[in-house]
Coordinates of C-alpha atoms and ligand atoms in Angstrom, one line a residue:
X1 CA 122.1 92.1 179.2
X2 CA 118.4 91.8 179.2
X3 CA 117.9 95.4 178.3
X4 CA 120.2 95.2 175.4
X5 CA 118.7 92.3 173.9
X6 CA 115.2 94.1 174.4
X7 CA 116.5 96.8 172.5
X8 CA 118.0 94.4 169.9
X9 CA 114.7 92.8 168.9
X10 CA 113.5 96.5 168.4
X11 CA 116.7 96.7 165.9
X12 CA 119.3 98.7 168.3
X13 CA 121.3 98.2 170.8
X14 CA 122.6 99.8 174.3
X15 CA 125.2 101.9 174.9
X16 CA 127.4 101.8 177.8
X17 CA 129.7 104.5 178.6
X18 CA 131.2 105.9 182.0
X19 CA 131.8 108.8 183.2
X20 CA 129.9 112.3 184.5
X21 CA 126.4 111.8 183.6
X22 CA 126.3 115.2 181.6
X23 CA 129.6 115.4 179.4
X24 CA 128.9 112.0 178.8
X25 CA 125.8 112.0 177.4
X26 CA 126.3 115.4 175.7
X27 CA 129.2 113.9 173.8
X28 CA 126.1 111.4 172.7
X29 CA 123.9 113.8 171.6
X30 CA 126.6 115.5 170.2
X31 CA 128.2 112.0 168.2
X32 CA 124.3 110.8 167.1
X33 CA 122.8 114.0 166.3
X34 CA 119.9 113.5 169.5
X35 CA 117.9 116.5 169.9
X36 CA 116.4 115.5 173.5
X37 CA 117.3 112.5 175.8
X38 CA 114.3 110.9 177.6
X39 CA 114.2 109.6 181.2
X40 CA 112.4 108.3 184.1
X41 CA 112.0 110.2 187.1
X42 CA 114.0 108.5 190.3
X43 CA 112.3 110.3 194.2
X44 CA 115.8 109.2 196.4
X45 CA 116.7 113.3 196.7
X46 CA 120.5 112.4 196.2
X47 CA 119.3 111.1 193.2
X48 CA 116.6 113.6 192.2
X49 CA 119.1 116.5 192.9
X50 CA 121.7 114.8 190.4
X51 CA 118.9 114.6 187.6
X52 CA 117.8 117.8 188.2
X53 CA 121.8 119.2 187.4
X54 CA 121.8 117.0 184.5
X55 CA 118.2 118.4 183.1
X56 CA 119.6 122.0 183.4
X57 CA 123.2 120.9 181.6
X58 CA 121.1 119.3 178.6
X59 CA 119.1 122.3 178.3
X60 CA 121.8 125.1 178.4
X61 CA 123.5 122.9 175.8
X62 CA 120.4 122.5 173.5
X63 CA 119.3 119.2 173.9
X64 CA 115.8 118.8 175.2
X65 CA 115.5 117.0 179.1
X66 CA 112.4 114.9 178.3
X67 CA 111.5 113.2 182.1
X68 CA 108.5 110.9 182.1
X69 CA 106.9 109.5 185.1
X70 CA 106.6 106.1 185.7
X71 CA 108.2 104.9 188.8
X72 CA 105.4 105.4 191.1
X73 CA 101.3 105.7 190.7
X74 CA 101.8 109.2 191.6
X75 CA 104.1 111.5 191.7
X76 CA 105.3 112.8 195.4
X77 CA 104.4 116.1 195.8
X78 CA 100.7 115.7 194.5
X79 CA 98.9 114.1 197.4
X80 CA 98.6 116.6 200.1
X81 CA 96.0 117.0 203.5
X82 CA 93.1 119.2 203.7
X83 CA 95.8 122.2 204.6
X84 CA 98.2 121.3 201.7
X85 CA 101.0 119.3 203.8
X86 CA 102.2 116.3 203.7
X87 CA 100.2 113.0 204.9
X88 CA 102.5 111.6 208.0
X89 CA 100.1 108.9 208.4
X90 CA 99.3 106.1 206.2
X91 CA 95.5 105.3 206.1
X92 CA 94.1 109.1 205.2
X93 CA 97.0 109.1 202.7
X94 CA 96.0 106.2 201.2
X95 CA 92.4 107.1 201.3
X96 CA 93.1 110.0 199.2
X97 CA 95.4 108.3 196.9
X98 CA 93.2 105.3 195.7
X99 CA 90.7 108.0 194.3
X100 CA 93.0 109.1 192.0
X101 CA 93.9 105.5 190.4
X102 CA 91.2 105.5 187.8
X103 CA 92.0 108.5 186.6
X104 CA 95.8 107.5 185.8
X105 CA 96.9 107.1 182.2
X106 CA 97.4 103.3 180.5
X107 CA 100.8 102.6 180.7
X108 CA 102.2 102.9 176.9
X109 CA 103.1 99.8 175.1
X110 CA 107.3 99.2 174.2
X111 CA 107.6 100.3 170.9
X112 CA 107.9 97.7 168.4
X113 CA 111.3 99.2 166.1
X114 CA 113.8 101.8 167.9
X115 CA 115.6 102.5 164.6
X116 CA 119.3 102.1 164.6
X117 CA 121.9 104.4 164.0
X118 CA 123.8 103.8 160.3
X119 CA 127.1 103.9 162.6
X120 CA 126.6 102.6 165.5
X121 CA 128.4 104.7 168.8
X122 CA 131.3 103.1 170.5
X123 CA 130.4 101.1 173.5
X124 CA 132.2 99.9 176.4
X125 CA 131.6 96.2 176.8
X126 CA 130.1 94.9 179.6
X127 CA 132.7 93.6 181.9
X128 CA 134.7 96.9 181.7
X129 CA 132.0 97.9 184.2
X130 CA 133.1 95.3 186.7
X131 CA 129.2 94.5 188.0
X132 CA 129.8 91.4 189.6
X133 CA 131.5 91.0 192.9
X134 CA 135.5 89.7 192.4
X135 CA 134.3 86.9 195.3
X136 CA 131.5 85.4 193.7
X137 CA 129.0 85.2 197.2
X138 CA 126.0 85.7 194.7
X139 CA 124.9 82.2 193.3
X140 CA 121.8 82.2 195.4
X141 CA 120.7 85.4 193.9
X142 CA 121.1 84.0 190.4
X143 CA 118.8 81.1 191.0
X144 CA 115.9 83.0 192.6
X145 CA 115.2 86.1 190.2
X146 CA 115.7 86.6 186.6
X147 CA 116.4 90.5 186.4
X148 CA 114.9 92.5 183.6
X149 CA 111.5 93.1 181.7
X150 CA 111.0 89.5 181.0
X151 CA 111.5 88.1 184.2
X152 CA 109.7 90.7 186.1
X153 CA 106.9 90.2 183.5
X154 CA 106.6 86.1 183.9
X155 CA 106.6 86.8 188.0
X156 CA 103.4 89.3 187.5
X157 CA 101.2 87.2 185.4
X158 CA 102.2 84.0 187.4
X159 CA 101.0 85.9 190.6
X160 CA 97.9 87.4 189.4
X161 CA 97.1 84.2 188.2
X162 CA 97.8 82.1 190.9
X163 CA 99.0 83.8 193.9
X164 CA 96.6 86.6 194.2
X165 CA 93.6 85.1 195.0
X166 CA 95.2 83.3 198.4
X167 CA 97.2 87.0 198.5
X168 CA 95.3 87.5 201.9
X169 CA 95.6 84.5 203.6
X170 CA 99.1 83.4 202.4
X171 CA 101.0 86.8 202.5
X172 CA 101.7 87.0 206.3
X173 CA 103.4 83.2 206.2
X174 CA 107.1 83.1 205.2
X175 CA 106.9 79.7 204.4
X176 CA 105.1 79.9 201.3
X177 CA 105.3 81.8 198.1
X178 CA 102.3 83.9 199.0
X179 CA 103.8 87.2 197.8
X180 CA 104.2 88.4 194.6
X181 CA 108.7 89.1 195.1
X182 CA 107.9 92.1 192.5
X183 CA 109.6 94.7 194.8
X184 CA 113.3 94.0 192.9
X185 CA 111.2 94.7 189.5
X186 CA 109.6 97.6 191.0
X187 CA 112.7 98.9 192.2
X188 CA 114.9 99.1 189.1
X189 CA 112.2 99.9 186.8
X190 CA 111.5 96.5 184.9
X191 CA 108.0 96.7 186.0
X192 CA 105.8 99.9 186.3
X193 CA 103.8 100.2 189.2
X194 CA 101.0 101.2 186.0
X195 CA 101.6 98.3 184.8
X196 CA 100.8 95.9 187.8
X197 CA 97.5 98.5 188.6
X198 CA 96.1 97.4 185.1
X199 CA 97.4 93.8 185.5
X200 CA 95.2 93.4 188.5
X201 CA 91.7 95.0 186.9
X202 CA 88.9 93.9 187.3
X203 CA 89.4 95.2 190.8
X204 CA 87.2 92.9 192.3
X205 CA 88.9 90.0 192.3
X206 CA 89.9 88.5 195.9
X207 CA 93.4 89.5 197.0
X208 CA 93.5 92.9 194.6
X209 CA 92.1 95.5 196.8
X210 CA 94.4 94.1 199.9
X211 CA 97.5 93.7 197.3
X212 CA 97.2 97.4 195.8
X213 CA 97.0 98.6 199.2
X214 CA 100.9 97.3 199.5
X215 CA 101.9 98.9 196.6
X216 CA 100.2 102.2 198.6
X217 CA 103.0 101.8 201.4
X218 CA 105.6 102.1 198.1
X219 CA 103.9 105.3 197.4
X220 CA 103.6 106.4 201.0
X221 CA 107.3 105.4 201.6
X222 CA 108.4 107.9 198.6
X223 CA 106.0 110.4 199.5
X224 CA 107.8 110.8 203.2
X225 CA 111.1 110.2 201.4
X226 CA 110.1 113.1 199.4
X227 CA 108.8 115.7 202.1
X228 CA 111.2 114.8 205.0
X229 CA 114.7 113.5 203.0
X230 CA 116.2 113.9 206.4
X231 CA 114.7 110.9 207.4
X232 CA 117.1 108.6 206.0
X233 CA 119.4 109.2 208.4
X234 CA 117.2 111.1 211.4
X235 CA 113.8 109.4 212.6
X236 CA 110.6 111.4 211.4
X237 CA 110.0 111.1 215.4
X238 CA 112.1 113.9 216.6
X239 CA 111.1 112.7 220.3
X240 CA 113.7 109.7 219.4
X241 CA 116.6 111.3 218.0
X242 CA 119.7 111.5 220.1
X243 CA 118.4 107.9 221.4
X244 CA 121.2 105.9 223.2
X245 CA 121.2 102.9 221.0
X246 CA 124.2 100.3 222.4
X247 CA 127.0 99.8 219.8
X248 CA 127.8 95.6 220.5
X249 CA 130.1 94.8 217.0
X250 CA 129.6 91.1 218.2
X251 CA 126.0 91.1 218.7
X252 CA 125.3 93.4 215.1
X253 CA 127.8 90.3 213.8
X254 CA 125.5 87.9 215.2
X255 CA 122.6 88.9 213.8
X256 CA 123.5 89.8 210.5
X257 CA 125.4 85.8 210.2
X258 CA 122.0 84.5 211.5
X259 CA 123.7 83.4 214.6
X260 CA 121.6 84.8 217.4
X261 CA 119.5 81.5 218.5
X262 CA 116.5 82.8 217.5
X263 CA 115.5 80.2 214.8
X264 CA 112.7 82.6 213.3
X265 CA 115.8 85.5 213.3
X266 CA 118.2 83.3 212.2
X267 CA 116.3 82.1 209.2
X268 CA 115.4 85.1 208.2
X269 CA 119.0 86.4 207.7
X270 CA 119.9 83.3 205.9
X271 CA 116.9 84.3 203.3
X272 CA 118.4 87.7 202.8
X273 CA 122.2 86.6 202.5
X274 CA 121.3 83.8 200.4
X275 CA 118.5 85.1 198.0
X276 CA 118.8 88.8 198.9
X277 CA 115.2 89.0 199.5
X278 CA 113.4 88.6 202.8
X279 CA 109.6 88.0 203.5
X280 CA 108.2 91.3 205.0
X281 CA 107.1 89.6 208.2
X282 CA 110.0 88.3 208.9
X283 CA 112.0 92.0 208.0
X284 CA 110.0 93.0 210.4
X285 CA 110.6 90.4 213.4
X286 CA 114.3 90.6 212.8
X287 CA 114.3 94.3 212.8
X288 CA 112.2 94.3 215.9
X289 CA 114.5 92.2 217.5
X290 CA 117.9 94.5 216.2
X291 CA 116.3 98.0 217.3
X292 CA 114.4 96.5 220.8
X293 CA 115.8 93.6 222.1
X294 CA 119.6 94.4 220.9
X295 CA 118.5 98.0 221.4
X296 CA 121.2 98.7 218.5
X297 CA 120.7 101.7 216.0
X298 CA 117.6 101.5 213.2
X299 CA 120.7 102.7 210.7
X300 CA 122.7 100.1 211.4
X301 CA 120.2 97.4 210.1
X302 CA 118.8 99.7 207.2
X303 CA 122.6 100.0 206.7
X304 CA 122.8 96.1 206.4
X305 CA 119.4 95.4 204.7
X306 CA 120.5 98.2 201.9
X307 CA 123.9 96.5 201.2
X308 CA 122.4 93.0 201.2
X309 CA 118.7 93.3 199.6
X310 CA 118.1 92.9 195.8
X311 CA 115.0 95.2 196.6
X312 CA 117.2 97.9 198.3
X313 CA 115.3 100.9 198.3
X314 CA 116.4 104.2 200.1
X315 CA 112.3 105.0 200.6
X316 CA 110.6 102.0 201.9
X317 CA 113.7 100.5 203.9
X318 CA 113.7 104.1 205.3
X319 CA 110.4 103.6 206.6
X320 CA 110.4 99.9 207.6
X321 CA 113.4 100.5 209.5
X322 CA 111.6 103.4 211.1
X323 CA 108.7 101.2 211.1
X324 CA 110.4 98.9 213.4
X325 CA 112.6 101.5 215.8
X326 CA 109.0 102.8 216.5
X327 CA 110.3 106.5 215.2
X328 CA 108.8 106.9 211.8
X329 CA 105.6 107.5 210.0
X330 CA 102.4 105.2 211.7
X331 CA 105.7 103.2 213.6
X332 CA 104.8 100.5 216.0
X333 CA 104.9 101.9 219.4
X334 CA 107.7 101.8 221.7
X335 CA 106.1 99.8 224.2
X336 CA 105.1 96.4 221.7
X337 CA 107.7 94.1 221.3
X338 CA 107.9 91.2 219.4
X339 CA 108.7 87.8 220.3
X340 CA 110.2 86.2 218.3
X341 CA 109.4 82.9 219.8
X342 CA 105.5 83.6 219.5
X343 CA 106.2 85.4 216.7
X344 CA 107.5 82.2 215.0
X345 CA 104.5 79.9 216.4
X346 CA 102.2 82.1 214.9
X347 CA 103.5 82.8 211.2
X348 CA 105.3 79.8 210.6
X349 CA 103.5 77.1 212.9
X350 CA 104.4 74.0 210.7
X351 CA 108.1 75.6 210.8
X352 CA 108.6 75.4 207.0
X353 CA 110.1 78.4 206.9
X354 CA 112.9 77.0 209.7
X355 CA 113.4 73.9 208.4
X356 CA 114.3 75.4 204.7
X357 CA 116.6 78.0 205.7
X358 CA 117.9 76.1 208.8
X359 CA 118.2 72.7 207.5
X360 CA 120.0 71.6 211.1
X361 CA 117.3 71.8 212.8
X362 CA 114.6 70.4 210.6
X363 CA 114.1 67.3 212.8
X364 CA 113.3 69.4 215.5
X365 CA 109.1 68.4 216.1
X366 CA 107.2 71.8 215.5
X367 CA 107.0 71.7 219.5
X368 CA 110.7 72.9 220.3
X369 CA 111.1 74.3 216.5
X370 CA 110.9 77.8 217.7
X371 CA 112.9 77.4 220.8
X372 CA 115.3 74.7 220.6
X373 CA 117.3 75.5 223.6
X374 CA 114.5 74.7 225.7
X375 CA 114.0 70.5 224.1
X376 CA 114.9 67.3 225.7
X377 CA 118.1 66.7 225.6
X378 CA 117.4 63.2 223.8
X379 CA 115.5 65.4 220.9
X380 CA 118.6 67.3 220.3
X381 CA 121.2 65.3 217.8
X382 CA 124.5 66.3 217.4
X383 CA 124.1 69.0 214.7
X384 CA 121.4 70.1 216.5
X385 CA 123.3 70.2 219.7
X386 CA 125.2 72.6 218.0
X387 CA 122.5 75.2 217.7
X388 CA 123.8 79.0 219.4
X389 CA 122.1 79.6 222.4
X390 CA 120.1 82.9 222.7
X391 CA 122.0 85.5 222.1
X392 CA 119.9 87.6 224.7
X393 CA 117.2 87.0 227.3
X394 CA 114.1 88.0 226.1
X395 CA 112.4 89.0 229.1
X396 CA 115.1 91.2 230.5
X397 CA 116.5 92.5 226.8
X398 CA 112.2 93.5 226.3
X399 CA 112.3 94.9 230.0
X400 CA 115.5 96.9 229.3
X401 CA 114.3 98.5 226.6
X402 CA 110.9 99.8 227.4
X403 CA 113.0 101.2 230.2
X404 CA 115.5 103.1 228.0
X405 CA 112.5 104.5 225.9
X406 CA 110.7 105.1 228.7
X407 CA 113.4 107.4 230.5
X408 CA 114.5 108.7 226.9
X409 CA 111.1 110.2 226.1
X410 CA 111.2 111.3 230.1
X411 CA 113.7 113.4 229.7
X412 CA 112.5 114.3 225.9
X413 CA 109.3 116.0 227.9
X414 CA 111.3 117.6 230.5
X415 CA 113.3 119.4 227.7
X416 CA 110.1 120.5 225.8
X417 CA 106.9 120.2 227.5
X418 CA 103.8 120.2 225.4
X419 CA 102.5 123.6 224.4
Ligands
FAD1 C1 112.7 96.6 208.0 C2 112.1 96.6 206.6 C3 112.9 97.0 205.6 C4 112.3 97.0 204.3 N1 113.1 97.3 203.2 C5 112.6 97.3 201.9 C6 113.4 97.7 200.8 O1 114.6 98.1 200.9 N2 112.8 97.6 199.6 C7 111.5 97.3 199.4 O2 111.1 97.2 198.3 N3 110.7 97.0 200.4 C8 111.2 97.0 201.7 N4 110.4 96.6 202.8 C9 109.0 96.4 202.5 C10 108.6 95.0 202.2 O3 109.2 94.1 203.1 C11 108.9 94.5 200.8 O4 108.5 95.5 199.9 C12 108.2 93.2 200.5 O5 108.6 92.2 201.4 C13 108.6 92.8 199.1 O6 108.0 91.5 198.8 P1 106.9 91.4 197.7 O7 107.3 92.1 196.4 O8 106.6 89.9 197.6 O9 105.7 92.1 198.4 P2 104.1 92.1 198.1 O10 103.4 91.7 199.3 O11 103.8 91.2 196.9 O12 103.8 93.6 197.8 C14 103.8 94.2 196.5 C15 104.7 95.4 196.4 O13 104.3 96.4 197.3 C16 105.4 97.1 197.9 N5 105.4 96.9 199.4 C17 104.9 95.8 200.0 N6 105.0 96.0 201.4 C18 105.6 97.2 201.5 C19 106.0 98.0 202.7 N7 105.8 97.5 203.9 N8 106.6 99.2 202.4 C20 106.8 99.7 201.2 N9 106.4 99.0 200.1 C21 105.8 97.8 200.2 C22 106.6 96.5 197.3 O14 107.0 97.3 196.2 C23 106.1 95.1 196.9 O15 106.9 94.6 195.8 C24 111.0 96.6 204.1 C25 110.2 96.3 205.2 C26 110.7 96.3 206.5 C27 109.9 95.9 207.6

């Protein structure tokens, strides 16, 4: 809806059809006289493989695949190490990649008039498409984000006005608004990652430098996607694949309900089932807690996360999921655990964060807040009292799984000792 009426203020309109990307939009070409069809390059390889088909299709029919580039600062492919491979690690990637930003072409203005067609091609209306789920489990979305241009527009000048500056201090506490929530606008393309580069000039200003260095983990996360597509499934670690992860339909249950005990967990799934967003720190406590202390299968929570973010995105869940198993690209080694009691202390210490997504325990004091199970029994009131207890111990789930990693990369050496 909000790219039609963009197009409408430029005097046209869009067209929705279904059906096999290049009959269909021959047929277009065909009915409108089009001698090329533009698009923007997607990196998720499914994807990328598709596009490339369809580029070849145009072409042997005549019409001109025109494929501009605006999804990332730079394209995968182009950063490479001193021997010309691909970066596996972050930093020396990054390095070489901020270099090239001031070189990068302005992003192009929209254009003002699209001019219409004097007949105007038959569209399907929207609800033939059938977007919205047929049990409506989506409110919360629709009062957190406004999809489109606009909306993604009014959330990057309201953060570079008023959030970047605390950007460092703010960004690590769930409680506040102290990130910019672009990554659903990055994702589907209603915000250029060109266009929050220039939106953020003069450089200097507190909170940029630390702020374009996230949108470098977007571009590092394609660029792996790009060079090792196996990794959506495998880990880039081949030391961990064949890892015994447990299979417990209950406890997956439990943590993706936000029923695991854990307030800092707990909340966190909440967030994402009711907003379909969650803070990064907390993505990566509860994903710690899935892949170490459930010891359950990266793929089943990056199977969870993609069905249930508004940000899902095949490269950087990829590698925040790998992140967390401690099998990807710079991944946190297998030996540090988080806690998600200290953890919650630490990055939400006046419990906001709780107390908003987990509204029975807000009278909690901050004291018991991350570990209800262990208050007085006189702080506890009946809703309260209700509270799940831990789903696991977390001294013996930590203990059993450094010692699964442990005997897994054993054995890993036995098989094939270093050369
Ligand atoms: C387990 C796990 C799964 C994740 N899954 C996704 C996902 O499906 N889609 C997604 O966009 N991000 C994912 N992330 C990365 C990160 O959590 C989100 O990008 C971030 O929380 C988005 O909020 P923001 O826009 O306010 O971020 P900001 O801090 O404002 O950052 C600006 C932009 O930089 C990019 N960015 C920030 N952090 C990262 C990161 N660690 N990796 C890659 N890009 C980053 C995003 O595009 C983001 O919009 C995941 C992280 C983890 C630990």
């Amino acid at each position: 809806m909000a790219l039609d009426a963009s197009l409408e203020r430029c005097g046209n309109a869009l067209i929705l059809r279904r059906g096999p990307p290049a009959s269909t939009l021959l047929q277009l070409a065909r009915a409108t006289g089009a001698k090329a069809v533009h698009w923007n390059r997607l990196h998720e390889p499914a994807l990328a493989a598709r596009d490339e088909r369809l580029a070849s299709e145009l072409a042997a029919s005549g019409i001109e695949p025109i494929i501009h580039d605006s999804a990332l600062l730079c394209p995968p492919g182009a950063i490479r190490n001193a021997a010309g491979g691909p970066f596996r690690v972050f930093t020396p990637f990054w390095r070489r990649l901020r270099t090239r930003l001031a070189e990068l072409p302005a992003a192009l203005p929209a254009p003002r008039r699209l001019p219409a067609l004097d007949r105007a091609p038959m569209s399907l209306p929207l609800d033939k498409l059938q977007l919205l789920p047929a049990v409506r489990w989506d409110a919360g979305l629709a009062q957190r984000w406004q999809p489109g241009e606009a909306g993604a527009r009014r959330r990057l000048v309201r953060f570079v006005a008023a959030g970047l500056a605390h950007y460092v201090d703010a960004r690590e506490r769930p409680g506040e608004p102290g990130t910019s929530s672009l990554s659903p606008h990055l994702h589907f393309g209603e915000v250029s990652p060109r266009q929050v580069y220039a939106a953020l000039q003069p450089l200097s200003a507190a909170g940029s430098e630390a702020f374009l260095r996230q949108l470098g983990w977007r571009e590092f996360a394609a660029h792996l996607l790009h060079h090792f597509p196996h990794t959506a499934s495998e880990p880039l670690d081949a030391r961990y694949a064949g890892f015994d992860w447990r299979d417990d339909r209950d406890e997956l249950a439990a943590w993706q309900q936000g029923r695991t005990g854990f307030p800092i967990i707990d909340a966190g799934m909440h967030e994402l089932w009711h907003t379909g967003w969650m803070h990064n720190r907390v993505r990566m406590i509860t994903a710690s807690f899935l892949t170490r202390n459930l010891l359950m299968d990266w793929r089943a929570g990056a199977r969870w996360f993609h069905d249930t973010l508004v940000d899902a995105d095949l490269a950087n869940n990829t590698l925040g999921w790998q992140w967390a198993a401690g099998c990807g690209a710079d991944a946190a080694p297998w030996f540090r655990i988080f806690n998600p009691v200290l953890q919650g202390r630490k990055f939400d210490p006046t419990g906001r964060y709780v107390r908003r997504w987990l509204p029975e325990l807000a009278g909690l004091p901050d004291r018991w807040l991350h570990e209800p199970w262990a208050a007085p029994a006189r702080l506890l009131r009946r809703d309260t009292g209700r509270w799940p207890p831990p789903l696991v111990d977390l001294a013996a789930s930590r203990a059993r799984a450094l010692a699964g990693f442990r005997h897994h990369l054993a054995a890993q050496r036995l098989r094939s000792p270093p050369a």
